[in-house]
Every structure is written in C-alpha cells, then in structure tokens.
C-alpha cells in the first residue's frame, strides 16, 4: 500500500508539471486536447505501473473442477474457473485464465470435497485416470487432431516378406496431402489424402536388406515436406521352411508358386503327376537329390506339404504315413477345386459351391486388409467351424482359406484357384502376403519363438517403457539387460510364464536388450516430439472409453456465487500512454 501512494504522488507530480508546461505556452491552439493528452498519459502510466483490478461474480459448482489439457481451444472457453497441470496449456491459454497446479492427483488428495471433473482437450493420461475411481469425469473432447492418428507395422520382419505400413490419416487442411514411404533414399509407395477427409492407408515395400533399417513416412503438401516419422524395423533370416509340393497335374498355379519359392530361397521339391505312374520332378534350392517315389521317410524331411486334394486321394497307403507325420507337427496345405472332398484330410472342411454366374472375381481379405481381385469361375467357400480358424475371406465374410489342428500339426485348406493373376497384374505384394500367410500358419514350427512386446507401442524418449516377455524359469526370476544395465523383473499377475520389466527411456534410437534365456532383441525409442497426432488420438479414445465405462453418478451440488479478482491488461494502458505522448510530441514539432 505504501508503494501505491508513492506511485500516485509521483505520477500526480509529473502530471502537474506537464499541465503547467502546456498552460505556460504562448500558443493556445488545441489546448483542451493537449490537457486531455496529459491527463490520459498520466493515468495510463499509473495503471501501467499499478495494475487495475476489478471483481467479477461467477456462478460455480464448488465440488467440480474444470481441467484443461492439450488440444483445448482457448477461444472456446467461457468464464468458469479453469485449472491445468500442463505447462504448455498454461502458456497457450494464459495465466489470467487458468490456474496452474503441478500435480492434479496431489491437489485432489488435499481437496476431498471435489467429486467431479470437467476435462477439456485431448484428456488426462491413463495413469491419472486409474486413480480417479471416486470421481465423476465429464469429458469434453477436442476435435480429432490433424495428421496420422493411427499407424502400425511389423517391427520384426522375416526375410522375403513384405513390409506393410498401415494406419489412418485425418486431413483437416483445405488442400490434399501425400503420404510417401521412403527407404534408403528411394521412394517406395505413396497415397494422396484428399482435403477435409479421413482415410486409411496401406503402404508397402519389399526390403532387400537384412538387419535393422529405418524407413521414413513423409507427409507432403505439394513439394513441401510438412511431416516426417521414422519407421524402424528389422529383417531377420530364419530357418527356411522345406516344402514338398504334390500336384495332380501341371498348371500355372504351381508354376508361379515354384518361381516364388525359388526367388525367396525356400527349399522345395515338386512332384507333378503326368499319368497314372509317371511323374515329373523339380528341385528348388535343394542340395540333395530327391526321388519321385514318395515314402514315409520323405515326409519327415519336410516342414510343409502343399498338395491338390485329388493328389492326396491318389496317395493310397501313404495317407497313413502322412497322418503320422502330421501328428509329429508336419503342416499340410490343400488346394481345393471341387465341393466334394476327395481325400480324408479335406473331409475336415465343410465345402459349398455357389451357383453364381455373375461373380467372375473375388476380393480376398487377409488380416482385415483387402487384396486385389482374383478371377474365379465357380466360387467355392469353406463353412465356419468352431475348431477351425479362418485365414482368408471375401468382402462378404465367406471363407476362402481356413486352418485346423491335426495332431501336433496343422491342415489348411484354400479354394482360391488362380492367385498367379496377382503376379500378372503387377500385384506381387498381394501374392507374397497371401502365400506367406498360408505357409507361416501351416508349416511345422522348427523352434520356439521368443514372445515379447512393449508398451506403449510407439515409445517416446522420456516415457516409461514396459517390456513384457515369455521366459520359463525354475526358481530365480529372469534378468533383463538393456544397453548393459540390469532391469528389475516381476512375474505377470495373470500369466505365470510372462515377466515384466520397465525403465525410463532417456535416449532415443535403437536399444538392445537380452534375457537370461539367451534371447536378444532391440526396441526403438522415438524422439519426444514424434507421433504427436497418434498420441493425442490415443488420449482422446482413452478418455472417451473411460467416460463411457463409468458406472457412478454424482448428484450435482447447488450452484454458488463467487467473487473473483481480475486484472486489466497493463499493455492497454501502455498503448494509451504511447498515443498520448505521441500526440504531444507531434503537436509540438509538426503542428506549430
């Protein structure tokens, strides 16, 4: 208060001096304006030094807090009292409109009367929502962010398989944008996203190298790059599946399959029936010479048998040997062309042929992704059974490929007759995806694969990263070494053979880890500002789901009036001061 009086006295003295100076001047022109300018400048100077405050009455619910999070639009806010624990929101909205609290949970613990939260923006993080069991959350979501809101790809890719980068792009701009997948300086695939639309994308590439690699997913507007995201993955060499192909007659399907197996280094032996007891044979990537005479010992050499149903019916006594090896883990892939099952193995599947003269093509759907259409003369479908797993269907859900357990092995049936058309129509990626899926789901498992995953799926530098892995231990818990540093592990609460380890990601890039069981893998940590739209959309969905699952209801309290003190921006008075002093200078120097 003492300083206030000092400021007032000082400003009044300045005003008296300036008024005396103006009244003393011989030129009496514009004297009223000059006096008004002096008074305005003096008052503006005072209120610039001493903030002008006023009181405003707000009607509020004392038991409800309004929480602002990232994504909130400042212009949409009303006159309520707002809080935030996000420093970026505080900077964007302004200290005069929002109160900063460093820790929301700590604040709520000290204010037990608060039983409801109005959350604006993209929402609260998951670990905060987990602690709000006794609160009612009313989520007021922001608009879906611009850019890539979902993205996924296989991080560890077997050699010869196609890399598929899939996701969703939300384009809020008034112009189209282009998504471009780039690898090793080469443009691999692209897609145009029209203006004001949200579209899914599926970009593919065939990696030629082995080991770790980082591709880039670019967002282009014209020739300008407006976004870039890393696509890290690792191509691994694994023991190739040895394939035995038994064909009832020569056809293009097996010819193209032979070329594909050769190009992708699969060891394979082809036996094609020419007449009753005459066969043609061909070896692909095999060192030893095979005989056309198939015996029980032949099946033991291979991991997968691909055969026509007709040829299986002609095996005769060898069917017993084939069944015995299926019990030991061999895989059998059957090509079906008729609704009537010809062999004992195809009788596992319920087949039906449609009398449809209109359908000339079928669009296969593999792992929820549509492949290019395939010509078909007579549609043949596989019926649904609880003991079978559909692998490929058409767009109407009718099954084209299905697999079932048989002993320790698997039997898979497919009814697509001419998949080689994909190759002829420049859709080799679809051909590779289709046959890779059938082979990988059917072939004998040569070794126990290391099962692991990380959370979050797109870990950022500075985030807490959780590693979940499978390891069978007798007594002591397994040890995890990450970049030479040991991590504490704990057993999964539900799955006893799974273990968890977590750490704070302090550096970006590839991070190698190993387990006691001798397994070695690597994870990739993204930069702290990567995948902003993905993270924002995840937060949106998380908060929307949380609100929908709430079962508690809060009876609203009576509204109360509260007087709050607000401050007029001092820069307004600074502007008046400059205008007034500018007029006095202009009047003295120019208008005389």
Coordinates of C-alpha atoms in Angstrom, one line a residue:
X1 CA 0.0 0.0 0.0
X2 CA 2.9 2.4 0.8
X3 CA 4.3 1.8 -2.7
X4 CA 0.9 2.6 -4.2
X5 CA 0.9 6.0 -2.6
X6 CA 4.4 6.7 -3.7
X7 CA 3.5 5.8 -7.3
X8 CA 0.3 8.0 -7.2
X9 CA 2.2 11.0 -5.8
X10 CA 5.0 10.6 -8.4
X11 CA 2.5 10.4 -11.3
X12 CA 0.5 13.4 -10.0
X13 CA 3.6 15.5 -9.8
X14 CA 4.5 14.5 -13.3
X15 CA 1.0 15.4 -14.5
X16 CA 1.1 18.8 -12.7
X17 CA 4.5 19.5 -14.3
X18 CA 3.2 18.7 -17.8
X19 CA 0.0 20.7 -17.3
X20 CA 2.0 23.7 -16.1
X21 CA 4.2 23.4 -19.2
X22 CA 1.2 23.3 -21.5
X23 CA -0.6 26.2 -19.8
X24 CA 2.5 28.3 -19.8
X25 CA 2.9 28.1 -23.6
X26 CA 2.0 31.2 -25.6
X27 CA 0.3 29.1 -28.3
X28 CA -3.2 28.4 -27.0
X29 CA -4.2 26.3 -30.0
X30 CA -5.6 22.8 -29.2
X31 CA -5.1 23.5 -25.5
X32 CA -8.1 21.3 -24.4
X33 CA -6.7 18.4 -26.5
X34 CA -3.2 18.9 -25.0
X35 CA -4.6 18.9 -21.5
X36 CA -6.6 15.8 -22.2
X37 CA -3.5 14.1 -23.6
X38 CA -1.5 14.9 -20.5
X39 CA -4.2 13.6 -18.2
X40 CA -4.6 10.4 -20.3
X41 CA -0.8 9.8 -20.4
X42 CA -0.5 10.3 -16.7
X43 CA -3.4 7.9 -15.9
X44 CA -2.1 5.3 -18.3
X45 CA 1.4 5.5 -16.8
X46 CA -0.1 5.0 -13.3
X47 CA -2.2 2.0 -14.3
X48 CA 0.7 0.5 -16.3
X49 CA 2.8 0.6 -13.1
X50 CA 0.0 -0.3 -10.7
X51 CA -2.4 -3.0 -12.3
X52 CA -6.0 -2.0 -12.4
X53 CA -8.1 -4.8 -10.8
X54 CA -11.8 -5.4 -10.7
X55 CA -14.1 -8.1 -9.3
X56 CA -16.4 -10.4 -11.3
X57 CA -19.1 -12.7 -10.0
X58 CA -19.0 -16.3 -11.2
X59 CA -21.6 -19.0 -10.6
X60 CA -19.7 -22.2 -9.9
X61 CA -20.1 -25.7 -8.5
X62 CA -17.6 -25.8 -5.6
X63 CA -17.3 -29.6 -5.9
X64 CA -16.4 -29.7 -9.6
X65 CA -13.1 -28.7 -11.3
X66 CA -12.6 -27.7 -14.9
X67 CA -9.4 -29.2 -16.1
X68 CA -7.7 -28.0 -19.3
X69 CA -5.4 -30.5 -21.2
X70 CA -3.5 -30.3 -24.5
X71 CA -5.7 -29.7 -27.6
X72 CA -8.1 -27.3 -25.9
X73 CA -9.0 -24.2 -28.0
X74 CA -8.7 -21.1 -25.8
X75 CA -11.3 -19.2 -27.8
X76 CA -13.9 -21.8 -26.8
X77 CA -13.5 -21.3 -23.1
X78 CA -16.2 -19.5 -21.0
X79 CA -15.9 -17.5 -17.8
X80 CA -15.5 -20.5 -15.5
X81 CA -12.5 -21.1 -13.3
X82 CA -10.0 -23.4 -15.0
X83 CA -7.1 -25.4 -13.9
X84 CA -4.3 -27.3 -15.7
X85 CA -1.2 -29.3 -14.8
X86 CA 0.2 -28.9 -18.4
X87 CA 2.7 -26.1 -18.7
X88 CA 2.2 -25.9 -22.4
X89 CA -1.6 -25.3 -21.9
X90 CA -0.7 -22.6 -19.3
X91 CA 1.5 -20.8 -21.8
X92 CA -1.1 -21.1 -24.6
X93 CA -4.2 -20.1 -22.6
X94 CA -2.6 -17.5 -20.3
X95 CA -2.1 -17.2 -16.6
X96 CA -5.0 -14.8 -16.3
X97 CA -7.5 -17.5 -17.5
X98 CA -6.1 -20.7 -15.9
X99 CA -4.6 -21.7 -12.6
X100 CA -1.6 -24.0 -12.8
X101 CA -1.4 -27.0 -10.4
X102 CA 1.8 -29.1 -10.7
X103 CA 0.2 -32.4 -9.7
X104 CA -3.5 -33.0 -10.2
X105 CA -3.7 -36.1 -8.1
X106 CA -1.8 -34.4 -5.2
X107 CA -4.2 -31.5 -5.4
X108 CA -7.3 -33.8 -5.4
X109 CA -5.9 -35.6 -2.4
X110 CA -5.8 -32.3 -0.5
X111 CA -9.3 -31.3 -1.6
X112 CA -11.6 -34.4 -0.9
X113 CA -14.7 -32.3 -1.5
X114 CA -14.0 -32.3 -5.2
X115 CA -16.0 -35.2 -6.7
X116 CA -16.3 -34.2 -10.3
X117 CA -14.0 -33.2 -13.1
X118 CA -14.9 -31.5 -16.4
X119 CA -11.9 -32.3 -18.7
X120 CA -11.4 -30.3 -21.9
X121 CA -9.0 -31.1 -24.7
X122 CA -7.4 -34.5 -25.5
X123 CA -7.9 -35.7 -22.0
X124 CA -5.9 -37.0 -19.0
X125 CA -3.2 -39.6 -19.2
X126 CA -4.0 -43.2 -18.3
X127 CA -2.1 -43.3 -15.0
X128 CA -4.2 -40.3 -13.8
X129 CA -7.5 -41.9 -14.8
X130 CA -6.6 -45.0 -12.9
X131 CA -6.6 -43.0 -9.7
X132 CA -9.9 -41.3 -10.2
X133 CA -12.2 -44.1 -9.2
X134 CA -14.1 -41.9 -6.7
X135 CA -14.5 -39.0 -9.2
X136 CA -17.0 -38.5 -12.0
X137 CA -15.2 -37.4 -15.2
X138 CA -17.2 -35.4 -17.7
X139 CA -15.0 -35.4 -20.8
X140 CA -15.4 -32.6 -23.4
X141 CA -13.2 -33.8 -26.2
X142 CA -11.3 -31.7 -28.7
X143 CA -11.5 -32.2 -32.4
X144 CA -9.6 -35.1 -33.9
X145 CA -6.1 -33.9 -34.5
X146 CA -4.7 -33.3 -38.0
X147 CA -2.2 -35.8 -39.4
X148 CA -1.6 -39.5 -38.8
X149 CA -3.8 -40.6 -35.9
X150 CA -3.0 -44.4 -36.1
X151 CA -0.1 -46.3 -37.5
X152 CA 1.2 -49.8 -37.3
X153 CA 3.7 -52.1 -39.0
X154 CA 5.5 -55.4 -38.2
X155 CA 8.7 -54.5 -36.3
X156 CA 10.5 -57.8 -36.9
X157 CA 10.0 -58.9 -40.5
X158 CA 11.1 -62.3 -41.8
X159 CA 13.3 -62.1 -44.9
X160 CA 11.2 -62.2 -48.2
X161 CA 8.1 -60.8 -46.5
X162 CA 6.5 -57.5 -47.5
X163 CA 6.6 -54.5 -45.1
X164 CA 3.2 -53.0 -44.7
X165 CA 2.7 -49.7 -43.1
X166 CA -0.9 -49.2 -42.2
X167 CA -2.9 -46.6 -40.5
X168 CA -5.3 -43.7 -40.6
X169 CA -4.7 -40.1 -41.7
X170 CA -7.0 -37.2 -40.8
X171 CA -6.6 -34.3 -43.2
X172 CA -8.2 -31.2 -41.8
X173 CA -6.5 -28.9 -44.3
X174 CA -8.1 -27.2 -47.3
X175 CA -5.7 -28.9 -49.7
X176 CA -4.8 -32.6 -50.3
X177 CA -1.6 -34.1 -48.8
X178 CA 0.5 -37.0 -50.0
X179 CA 1.8 -39.8 -47.8
X180 CA 5.2 -41.1 -49.0
X181 CA 7.0 -44.1 -47.8
X182 CA 10.8 -43.6 -48.4
X183 CA 13.6 -46.1 -47.7
X184 CA 17.3 -45.8 -48.2
X185 CA 16.7 -42.7 -50.3
X186 CA 14.2 -44.4 -52.6
X187 CA 10.5 -43.5 -52.9
X188 CA 8.7 -46.8 -52.3
X189 CA 5.0 -46.2 -52.2
X190 CA 2.6 -43.2 -51.8
X191 CA -1.0 -42.2 -51.4
X192 CA -3.0 -39.0 -51.8
X193 CA -5.3 -38.0 -48.9
X194 CA -8.0 -35.5 -50.2
X195 CA -8.7 -32.3 -48.4
X196 CA -11.1 -32.5 -45.3
X197 CA -11.1 -36.3 -45.3
X198 CA -10.0 -39.1 -43.0
X199 CA -8.7 -42.1 -44.9
X200 CA -6.9 -45.4 -44.0
X201 CA -3.7 -46.1 -45.8
X202 CA -1.7 -49.2 -46.6
X203 CA 1.8 -48.5 -48.0
X204 CA 4.0 -51.5 -48.9
X205 CA 7.6 -52.2 -49.7
X206 CA 9.8 -55.2 -50.2
X207 CA 13.0 -54.8 -48.1
X208 CA 16.1 -56.2 -49.9
X209 CA 18.5 -56.0 -46.9
X210 CA 18.7 -57.9 -43.7
X211 CA 19.2 -56.4 -40.3
X212 CA 17.9 -53.2 -38.8
X213 CA 16.7 -50.4 -41.0
X214 CA 14.8 -47.1 -40.6
X215 CA 12.4 -46.0 -43.4
X216 CA 10.6 -42.7 -43.3
X217 CA 6.9 -41.9 -43.6
X218 CA 6.7 -38.4 -45.1
X219 CA 3.7 -36.0 -45.3
X220 CA 4.0 -33.8 -48.4
X221 CA 1.9 -30.8 -49.4
X222 CA 2.9 -30.0 -52.9
X223 CA 6.7 -30.2 -52.9
X224 CA 6.9 -29.1 -49.3
X225 CA 7.5 -31.6 -46.5
X226 CA 5.2 -30.9 -43.6
X227 CA 5.8 -34.0 -41.5
X228 CA 8.1 -37.0 -41.1
X229 CA 8.0 -40.1 -39.0
X230 CA 10.6 -42.9 -38.6
X231 CA 9.5 -46.5 -39.5
X232 CA 12.1 -48.7 -37.8
X233 CA 12.1 -52.5 -38.4
X234 CA 14.4 -55.4 -38.5
X235 CA 14.6 -58.0 -41.2
X236 CA 15.7 -61.4 -39.9
X237 CA 16.9 -64.6 -41.5
X238 CA 15.1 -67.6 -40.1
X239 CA 15.4 -71.3 -41.0
X240 CA 13.5 -71.7 -44.3
X241 CA 10.5 -74.0 -44.4
X242 CA 11.2 -77.1 -46.5
X243 CA 8.3 -77.6 -48.9
X244 CA 7.1 -80.7 -50.6
X245 CA 4.6 -80.0 -53.5
X246 CA 2.4 -82.8 -54.8
X247 CA 0.5 -81.8 -58.0
X248 CA -2.2 -83.9 -59.6
X249 CA -1.4 -82.3 -63.0
X250 CA 0.7 -79.4 -64.4
X251 CA -0.9 -76.0 -64.0
X252 CA 0.1 -72.3 -63.9
X253 CA -0.6 -72.0 -60.2
X254 CA 2.2 -74.4 -59.2
X255 CA 4.5 -73.0 -61.9
X256 CA 4.2 -69.5 -60.4
X257 CA 4.5 -70.9 -56.9
X258 CA 7.7 -72.6 -57.9
X259 CA 9.2 -69.3 -59.1
X260 CA 8.1 -67.5 -56.0
X261 CA 9.6 -70.2 -53.7
X262 CA 12.8 -70.1 -55.7
X263 CA 13.1 -66.3 -55.6
X264 CA 12.5 -66.3 -51.8
X265 CA 15.0 -69.1 -51.1
X266 CA 12.6 -71.8 -49.9
X267 CA 14.0 -75.3 -50.3
X268 CA 11.2 -77.2 -52.2
X269 CA 10.6 -80.4 -54.2
X270 CA 7.9 -80.5 -56.8
X271 CA 6.4 -83.8 -58.0
X272 CA 3.8 -83.5 -60.7
X273 CA 1.7 -86.4 -62.0
X274 CA 1.8 -86.8 -65.8
X275 CA -0.1 -90.1 -66.0
X276 CA -1.0 -92.9 -63.5
X277 CA 2.5 -93.9 -62.5
X278 CA 4.6 -91.3 -64.3
X279 CA 5.8 -88.1 -62.6
X280 CA 7.9 -85.1 -63.4
X281 CA 10.1 -83.7 -60.6
X282 CA 11.9 -80.5 -60.0
X283 CA 14.1 -79.3 -57.1
X284 CA 14.3 -75.7 -55.9
X285 CA 17.1 -74.6 -53.6
X286 CA 17.8 -78.2 -52.5
X287 CA 21.3 -79.8 -52.3
X288 CA 20.4 -83.5 -52.2
X289 CA 18.5 -85.2 -55.0
X290 CA 15.0 -86.5 -54.3
X291 CA 13.2 -89.4 -55.9
X292 CA 9.8 -89.3 -57.4
X293 CA 8.9 -92.3 -55.3
X294 CA 7.4 -90.8 -52.1
X295 CA 7.8 -92.9 -48.9
X296 CA 7.0 -92.4 -45.3
X297 CA 10.6 -91.2 -44.7
X298 CA 10.1 -88.5 -47.3
X299 CA 7.5 -86.7 -45.1
X300 CA 10.0 -86.5 -42.2
X301 CA 12.4 -84.3 -44.3
X302 CA 9.9 -81.5 -44.9
X303 CA 8.0 -78.9 -42.8
X304 CA 5.1 -78.4 -45.2
X305 CA 3.3 -80.4 -47.8
X306 CA 1.3 -78.5 -50.5
X307 CA -1.0 -80.7 -52.5
X308 CA -4.1 -80.9 -54.6
X309 CA -6.9 -82.7 -52.9
X310 CA -7.0 -85.1 -55.9
X311 CA -3.4 -86.0 -55.5
X312 CA -3.9 -86.7 -51.8
X313 CA -6.6 -89.1 -52.7
X314 CA -4.2 -90.9 -55.0
X315 CA -1.6 -91.4 -52.3
X316 CA -3.2 -94.6 -51.1
X317 CA -1.3 -96.3 -48.3
X318 CA 0.9 -93.2 -47.9
X319 CA -2.0 -91.4 -46.3
X320 CA -1.3 -93.2 -43.1
X321 CA 2.3 -92.1 -43.1
X322 CA 1.3 -88.6 -43.8
X323 CA -1.2 -88.6 -40.9
X324 CA 1.6 -90.0 -38.6
X325 CA 3.9 -87.1 -39.6
X326 CA 1.0 -84.6 -39.1
X327 CA 0.8 -85.9 -35.5
X328 CA 4.5 -85.0 -35.2
X329 CA 4.0 -81.4 -36.3
X330 CA 4.1 -81.5 -40.2
X331 CA 1.9 -79.0 -41.9
X332 CA -0.5 -79.8 -44.8
X333 CA -1.8 -77.2 -47.2
X334 CA -4.6 -78.5 -49.5
X335 CA -5.7 -76.8 -52.7
X336 CA -9.4 -77.5 -53.2
X337 CA -11.2 -77.1 -56.6
X338 CA -14.4 -79.2 -56.0
X339 CA -17.2 -79.0 -53.4
X340 CA -16.9 -82.8 -52.9
X341 CA -14.0 -83.8 -50.6
X342 CA -11.7 -86.4 -52.3
X343 CA -9.3 -87.2 -49.5
X344 CA -9.6 -88.0 -45.8
X345 CA -7.8 -84.7 -45.0
X346 CA -10.2 -82.4 -46.9
X347 CA -13.2 -84.0 -45.2
X348 CA -12.3 -81.9 -42.2
X349 CA -13.7 -78.9 -44.0
X350 CA -17.3 -78.2 -44.9
X351 CA -17.3 -77.1 -48.6
X352 CA -20.0 -75.3 -50.6
X353 CA -20.1 -74.2 -54.2
X354 CA -22.4 -71.3 -55.2
X355 CA -24.4 -71.4 -58.4
X356 CA -23.4 -67.9 -59.3
X357 CA -22.9 -67.0 -63.0
X358 CA -22.5 -63.3 -62.2
X359 CA -19.4 -63.4 -59.9
X360 CA -16.3 -63.5 -62.0
X361 CA -13.9 -62.2 -59.4
X362 CA -13.4 -62.4 -55.7
X363 CA -11.7 -59.8 -53.4
X364 CA -9.8 -61.7 -50.7
X365 CA -9.5 -60.2 -47.3
X366 CA -6.3 -61.1 -45.4
X367 CA -5.8 -59.9 -41.8
X368 CA -8.5 -57.2 -42.3
X369 CA -6.8 -55.9 -45.4
X370 CA -8.4 -56.2 -48.9
X371 CA -6.2 -57.7 -51.6
X372 CA -6.6 -57.2 -55.3
X373 CA -9.4 -59.1 -57.0
X374 CA -8.8 -62.6 -58.3
X375 CA -10.6 -64.1 -61.3
X376 CA -12.8 -67.1 -60.3
X377 CA -15.0 -69.4 -62.4
X378 CA -17.0 -71.2 -59.8
X379 CA -16.9 -69.7 -56.3
X380 CA -16.1 -72.3 -53.7
X381 CA -16.3 -71.5 -50.0
X382 CA -15.4 -73.2 -46.7
X383 CA -18.0 -73.4 -43.9
X384 CA -17.4 -72.0 -40.5
X385 CA -16.5 -74.4 -37.7
X386 CA -15.6 -73.7 -34.1
X387 CA -12.5 -76.0 -34.4
X388 CA -11.2 -74.0 -37.4
X389 CA -9.5 -70.6 -37.8
X390 CA -10.4 -68.6 -40.9
X391 CA -7.3 -67.1 -42.6
X392 CA -8.8 -65.5 -45.7
X393 CA -12.3 -64.5 -46.6
X394 CA -14.1 -62.4 -49.2
X395 CA -15.6 -59.0 -48.6
X396 CA -18.9 -60.7 -47.5
X397 CA -17.2 -62.8 -44.9
X398 CA -17.3 -66.1 -46.9
X399 CA -14.2 -68.1 -46.0
X400 CA -11.6 -68.8 -48.8
X401 CA -8.9 -70.3 -46.6
X402 CA -9.1 -71.9 -43.2
X403 CA -6.8 -73.9 -40.9
X404 CA -7.4 -76.6 -38.2
X405 CA -5.2 -78.6 -35.8
X406 CA -4.5 -82.2 -36.7
X407 CA -2.3 -83.9 -34.1
X408 CA 0.6 -81.6 -33.4
X409 CA 0.4 -80.2 -36.9
X410 CA -2.0 -78.2 -38.9
X411 CA -4.1 -78.8 -42.0
X412 CA -5.0 -75.7 -44.1
X413 CA -7.4 -75.6 -47.0
X414 CA -7.7 -72.9 -49.7
X415 CA -10.2 -72.5 -52.5
X416 CA -8.6 -69.7 -54.4
X417 CA -7.8 -71.2 -57.9
X418 CA -5.6 -68.7 -59.7
X419 CA -3.6 -66.5 -57.4
X420 CA -0.9 -66.2 -60.0
X421 CA -3.1 -63.4 -61.6
X422 CA -1.7 -61.1 -58.8
X423 CA 1.7 -61.5 -60.4
X424 CA 0.5 -61.0 -63.9
X425 CA -1.4 -57.8 -62.8
X426 CA 1.6 -56.3 -61.0
X427 CA 0.3 -57.1 -57.5
X428 CA 3.3 -59.3 -56.4
X429 CA 3.0 -57.9 -52.9
X430 CA -0.5 -59.4 -52.5
X431 CA 0.8 -62.7 -53.9
X432 CA 3.6 -62.7 -51.4
X433 CA 1.3 -61.7 -48.5
X434 CA -1.1 -64.5 -49.3
X435 CA 1.3 -67.3 -49.7
X436 CA 3.5 -66.2 -46.8
X437 CA 0.4 -66.2 -44.5
X438 CA -0.6 -69.7 -45.6
X439 CA 2.9 -71.1 -45.2
X440 CA 3.6 -69.4 -41.8
X441 CA 0.3 -70.5 -40.4
X442 CA 0.6 -74.1 -41.6
X443 CA 4.3 -75.2 -41.6
X444 CA 6.0 -77.2 -38.9
X445 CA 7.3 -75.0 -36.1
X446 CA 11.0 -75.6 -36.1
X447 CA 11.8 -73.7 -32.9
X448 CA 10.1 -72.0 -30.0
X449 CA 10.0 -68.3 -30.9
X450 CA 10.7 -65.6 -28.3
X451 CA 7.4 -63.9 -27.4
X452 CA 7.7 -60.3 -26.3
X453 CA 6.0 -56.9 -26.6
X454 CA 6.4 -53.4 -25.4
X455 CA 4.0 -50.7 -24.1
X456 CA 3.4 -48.2 -25.4
X457 CA 3.7 -49.5 -29.0
X458 CA 5.4 -46.2 -30.0
X459 CA 7.6 -45.4 -27.1
X460 CA 9.0 -41.9 -26.9
X461 CA 12.1 -40.6 -25.2
X462 CA 11.2 -39.6 -21.6
X463 CA 8.3 -42.1 -21.4
X464 CA 8.1 -45.1 -19.1
X465 CA 8.5 -48.2 -21.3
X466 CA 7.3 -51.6 -20.2
X467 CA 8.8 -54.8 -21.6
X468 CA 6.7 -58.0 -21.4
X469 CA 8.3 -61.2 -22.4
X470 CA 7.9 -65.0 -22.1
X471 CA 10.6 -66.9 -20.2
X472 CA 10.3 -70.3 -18.4
X473 CA 12.3 -70.2 -15.2
X474 CA 12.7 -72.9 -12.5
X475 CA 13.5 -70.7 -9.4
X476 CA 15.0 -67.3 -9.9
X477 CA 13.3 -64.6 -11.9
X478 CA 15.0 -63.9 -15.3
X479 CA 17.3 -61.0 -15.7
X480 CA 17.0 -58.4 -18.4
X481 CA 20.0 -56.4 -19.6
X482 CA 19.2 -53.2 -21.5
X483 CA 22.2 -51.5 -23.0
X484 CA 24.4 -53.1 -20.4
X485 CA 22.2 -52.1 -17.5
X486 CA 20.2 -54.7 -15.5
X487 CA 16.4 -54.1 -15.1
X488 CA 14.3 -55.4 -12.3
X489 CA 11.7 -58.0 -13.4
X490 CA 8.5 -59.2 -11.8
X491 CA 6.2 -62.0 -12.7
X492 CA 3.0 -61.2 -14.6
X493 CA -0.1 -61.2 -12.4
X494 CA -2.1 -63.4 -14.7
X495 CA 0.3 -65.3 -16.9
X496 CA 3.0 -67.1 -14.9
X497 CA 5.4 -67.6 -17.8
X498 CA 5.4 -63.9 -18.6
X499 CA 7.6 -61.4 -17.0
X500 CA 7.6 -57.6 -16.9
X501 CA 10.4 -55.1 -16.8
X502 CA 10.2 -51.3 -17.1
X503 CA 12.6 -48.4 -17.5
X504 CA 12.6 -44.7 -18.3
X505 CA 13.7 -44.1 -21.9
X506 CA 16.3 -41.5 -21.6
X507 CA 17.9 -41.8 -25.0
X508 CA 16.4 -42.3 -28.5
X509 CA 17.2 -44.8 -31.3
X510 CA 17.8 -48.5 -31.1
X511 CA 18.1 -50.0 -27.6
X512 CA 19.3 -53.6 -27.4
X513 CA 18.2 -56.0 -24.6
X514 CA 18.9 -59.6 -23.7
X515 CA 17.4 -62.1 -21.2
X516 CA 18.7 -64.9 -19.1
X517 CA 17.4 -67.4 -21.6
X518 CA 19.8 -66.1 -24.2
X519 CA 17.2 -64.1 -26.2
X520 CA 18.4 -60.9 -27.8
X521 CA 16.2 -58.2 -29.4
X522 CA 16.1 -54.5 -29.9
X523 CA 13.5 -51.8 -29.4
X524 CA 13.4 -48.4 -31.0
X525 CA 12.8 -45.2 -28.9
X526 CA 11.3 -42.3 -30.9
X527 CA 12.1 -38.7 -30.3
X528 CA 9.9 -37.0 -27.7
X529 CA 8.0 -34.9 -30.3
X530 CA 7.3 -37.8 -32.7
X531 CA 3.8 -39.2 -33.4
X532 CA 2.1 -36.2 -31.8
X533 CA -1.2 -36.8 -33.5
X534 CA -1.1 -40.5 -32.8
X535 CA -0.5 -39.9 -29.1
X536 CA -3.3 -37.2 -29.0
X537 CA -5.8 -39.5 -30.6
X538 CA -4.9 -42.4 -28.3
X539 CA -5.5 -40.0 -25.3
X540 CA -8.9 -39.0 -26.9
X541 CA -10.0 -42.6 -27.2
X542 CA -8.8 -43.5 -23.8
X543 CA -10.8 -40.7 -22.1
X544 CA -13.9 -41.3 -24.2
X545 CA -13.8 -45.0 -23.3
X546 CA -13.2 -44.1 -19.6
X547 CA -16.3 -41.9 -19.6
X548 CA -18.5 -44.5 -21.2
X549 CA -17.5 -47.2 -18.7
X550 CA -18.2 -45.0 -15.7
X551 CA -21.0 -46.6 -13.6
X552 CA -21.1 -44.0 -10.8
X553 CA -23.2 -40.9 -10.9
X554 CA -22.8 -37.7 -8.9
X555 CA -25.7 -35.6 -7.7
X556 CA -24.9 -32.1 -8.7
X557 CA -24.5 -29.6 -5.9
X558 CA -26.2 -26.3 -5.7
X559 CA -24.5 -23.5 -7.6
X560 CA -22.8 -20.9 -5.6
X561 CA -21.7 -17.4 -6.5
X562 CA -18.0 -16.5 -6.1
X563 CA -16.3 -13.2 -6.4
X564 CA -13.0 -13.4 -8.3
X565 CA -10.5 -10.7 -8.8
X566 CA -9.3 -10.0 -12.4
X567 CA -6.7 -7.6 -13.8
X568 CA -7.0 -5.4 -16.8
X569 CA -4.1 -6.0 -19.1
X570 CA -1.4 -3.3 -18.5
X571 CA -0.5 -3.3 -22.2
X572 CA -3.7 -1.5 -22.9
X573 CA -2.6 1.4 -20.7
X574 CA 0.8 1.3 -22.3
X575 CA -0.8 1.8 -25.7
X576 CA -2.8 4.8 -24.4
X577 CA 0.4 6.3 -22.9
X578 CA 2.3 6.0 -26.2
X579 CA -0.6 7.5 -28.2
X580 CA -1.0 10.4 -25.8
X581 CA 2.7 11.2 -25.6
X582 CA 3.0 10.8 -29.4
X583 CA 0.2 13.4 -29.8
X584 CA 2.0 15.9 -27.6
X585 CA 5.3 15.4 -29.5
X586 CA 3.5 15.6 -32.9
X587 CA 1.6 18.8 -31.8
X588 CA 4.8 20.5 -30.6
X589 CA 7.1 19.5 -33.6
X590 CA 4.8 19.3 -36.6
X591 CA 1.6 21.3 -35.9
X592 CA 3.3 24.5 -34.7

